[in-house]
Amino acid sequence: QVQLVESGGGSVQAGGSLRLSCAVSGYTSSINCMGWFRQAPGKERAGVAYILRAGGSTYYVDSVKGRFTVAQDVAKNTVYLQMNSVKPEDTAMYYCAAASKAYGTRCPSGPYEYNYWGQGTQVTVSS
């Protein structure tokens, strides 16, 4: 089993920054990919950024490229999402997730491909 605990959410004004953290524990050797997802009210959960555990390759959806950065501290078993230049449309519940599968150096993008989920942390961006 793998346990994920997110932290760092909150309220911020547009243009500001937030850093989300995801503490990973349990059977971490089974994880190949970590992903950050978000879900706004009335919308489906969607991927934001992904990182390959071995090697650290990253991938971002277009809407956050150049603004968000995903990183990991393997020694601390923690994954981060640095959010800069945030916009009101970034308002959502943010979740970190772990997947046992990877496609070469690419992480899966669909939420259904992730085995473990944190409880989520709310991010609210005001204009």
Coordinates of C-alpha atoms in Angstrom, one line a residue:
Q1 CA 0.0 0.0 0.0
V2 CA 1.0 3.6 -0.6
Q3 CA -0.2 6.6 1.3
L4 CA -0.2 10.2 0.0
V5 CA -0.7 13.3 2.0
E6 CA -0.9 16.7 0.3
S7 CA -0.3 20.1 1.9
G8 CA 0.3 23.7 1.0
G9 CA -3.0 24.7 -0.5
G10 CA -4.7 28.0 0.4
S11 CA -5.9 31.3 -1.0
V12 CA -3.8 33.5 -3.2
Q13 CA -4.3 36.5 -5.4
A14 CA -3.9 36.2 -9.2
G15 CA -0.2 36.5 -10.1
G16 CA 0.9 35.0 -6.8
S17 CA 2.6 31.7 -6.0
L18 CA 1.9 28.6 -4.0
R19 CA 3.9 25.4 -3.4
L20 CA 2.0 22.1 -2.9
S21 CA 3.7 19.2 -1.3
C22 CA 2.9 15.5 -1.4
A23 CA 4.4 13.2 1.2
V24 CA 4.6 9.6 0.0
S25 CA 4.9 6.6 2.4
G26 CA 4.4 2.9 2.3
Y27 CA 5.5 0.6 -0.6
T28 CA 7.2 3.4 -2.5
S29 CA 9.3 1.0 -4.6
S30 CA 6.2 0.1 -6.5
I31 CA 5.7 3.6 -7.8
N32 CA 7.0 4.6 -11.2
C33 CA 5.1 7.9 -11.7
M34 CA 3.7 10.7 -9.7
G35 CA 1.0 13.0 -11.0
W36 CA -0.7 16.2 -9.9
F37 CA -4.4 16.5 -10.8
R38 CA -7.0 19.1 -10.2
Q39 CA -10.8 19.2 -10.1
A40 CA -12.9 22.3 -10.1
P41 CA -16.6 22.2 -9.1
G42 CA -18.7 20.7 -11.9
K43 CA -15.7 19.6 -13.9
E44 CA -13.9 16.3 -14.3
R45 CA -10.6 15.6 -12.6
A46 CA -7.7 16.4 -15.0
G47 CA -4.0 16.0 -15.0
V48 CA -1.7 19.0 -14.5
A49 CA 1.8 17.7 -14.3
Y50 CA 3.6 14.4 -14.0
I51 CA 7.1 13.2 -13.0
L52 CA 8.9 9.9 -13.6
R53 CA 10.3 8.6 -10.3
A54 CA 13.5 7.2 -12.0
G55 CA 15.2 10.0 -13.8
G56 CA 12.8 12.8 -13.1
S57 CA 11.3 13.4 -16.5
T58 CA 8.5 15.8 -16.3
Y59 CA 5.4 16.6 -18.4
Y60 CA 2.9 19.5 -18.2
V61 CA -0.4 20.2 -19.7
D62 CA -0.4 23.3 -22.0
S63 CA -2.5 25.4 -19.6
V64 CA 0.3 25.4 -16.9
K65 CA 3.4 25.2 -19.0
G66 CA 5.9 27.9 -18.0
R67 CA 4.0 28.6 -14.7
F68 CA 4.0 25.3 -12.8
T69 CA 7.0 23.1 -11.9
V70 CA 6.8 19.6 -10.6
A71 CA 9.8 18.3 -8.7
Q72 CA 10.7 15.5 -6.3
D73 CA 13.0 14.9 -3.4
V74 CA 13.4 11.1 -3.5
A75 CA 15.3 11.0 -0.2
K76 CA 12.4 12.7 1.5
N77 CA 9.8 10.8 -0.5
T78 CA 8.1 14.1 -1.3
V79 CA 6.8 15.5 -4.6
Y80 CA 6.2 19.2 -5.1
L81 CA 4.1 21.4 -7.4
Q82 CA 5.4 25.0 -7.5
M83 CA 2.7 27.2 -8.9
N84 CA 3.7 30.6 -10.1
S85 CA 1.7 33.3 -11.9
V86 CA -1.5 31.7 -10.8
K87 CA -4.8 32.6 -12.4
P88 CA -8.4 32.4 -11.2
E89 CA -8.9 29.4 -13.5
D90 CA -6.3 27.5 -11.5
T91 CA -8.9 27.4 -8.6
A92 CA -9.6 23.7 -7.8
M93 CA -9.0 20.9 -5.4
Y94 CA -5.5 19.6 -6.2
Y95 CA -4.6 15.9 -5.7
C96 CA -1.4 14.0 -6.0
A97 CA -1.5 10.5 -7.2
A98 CA 0.9 7.6 -7.7
A99 CA 1.0 5.1 -10.6
S100 CA 2.8 1.8 -10.7
K101 CA 3.0 1.9 -14.5
A102 CA 5.1 4.1 -16.9
Y103 CA 5.4 4.0 -20.6
G104 CA 9.2 4.2 -21.1
T105 CA 10.1 7.7 -19.9
R106 CA 6.5 8.9 -20.1
C107 CA 4.0 8.8 -17.3
P108 CA 0.4 7.9 -17.8
S109 CA -1.9 10.9 -18.1
G110 CA -5.4 9.6 -17.2
P111 CA -6.6 9.5 -13.6
Y112 CA -7.8 6.0 -14.1
E113 CA -4.2 4.9 -14.5
Y114 CA -3.2 6.0 -11.1
N115 CA -3.5 3.5 -8.2
Y116 CA -3.2 5.7 -5.2
W117 CA -4.6 9.2 -4.3
G118 CA -4.2 11.7 -1.6
Q119 CA -7.1 13.5 0.1
G120 CA -6.6 16.7 -1.9
T121 CA -5.7 20.3 -1.0
Q122 CA -7.8 23.3 -2.0
V123 CA -6.3 26.1 -4.1
T124 CA -8.3 29.3 -4.5
V125 CA -7.1 32.1 -6.7
S126 CA -8.8 35.5 -6.5
S127 CA -8.7 38.1 -9.2

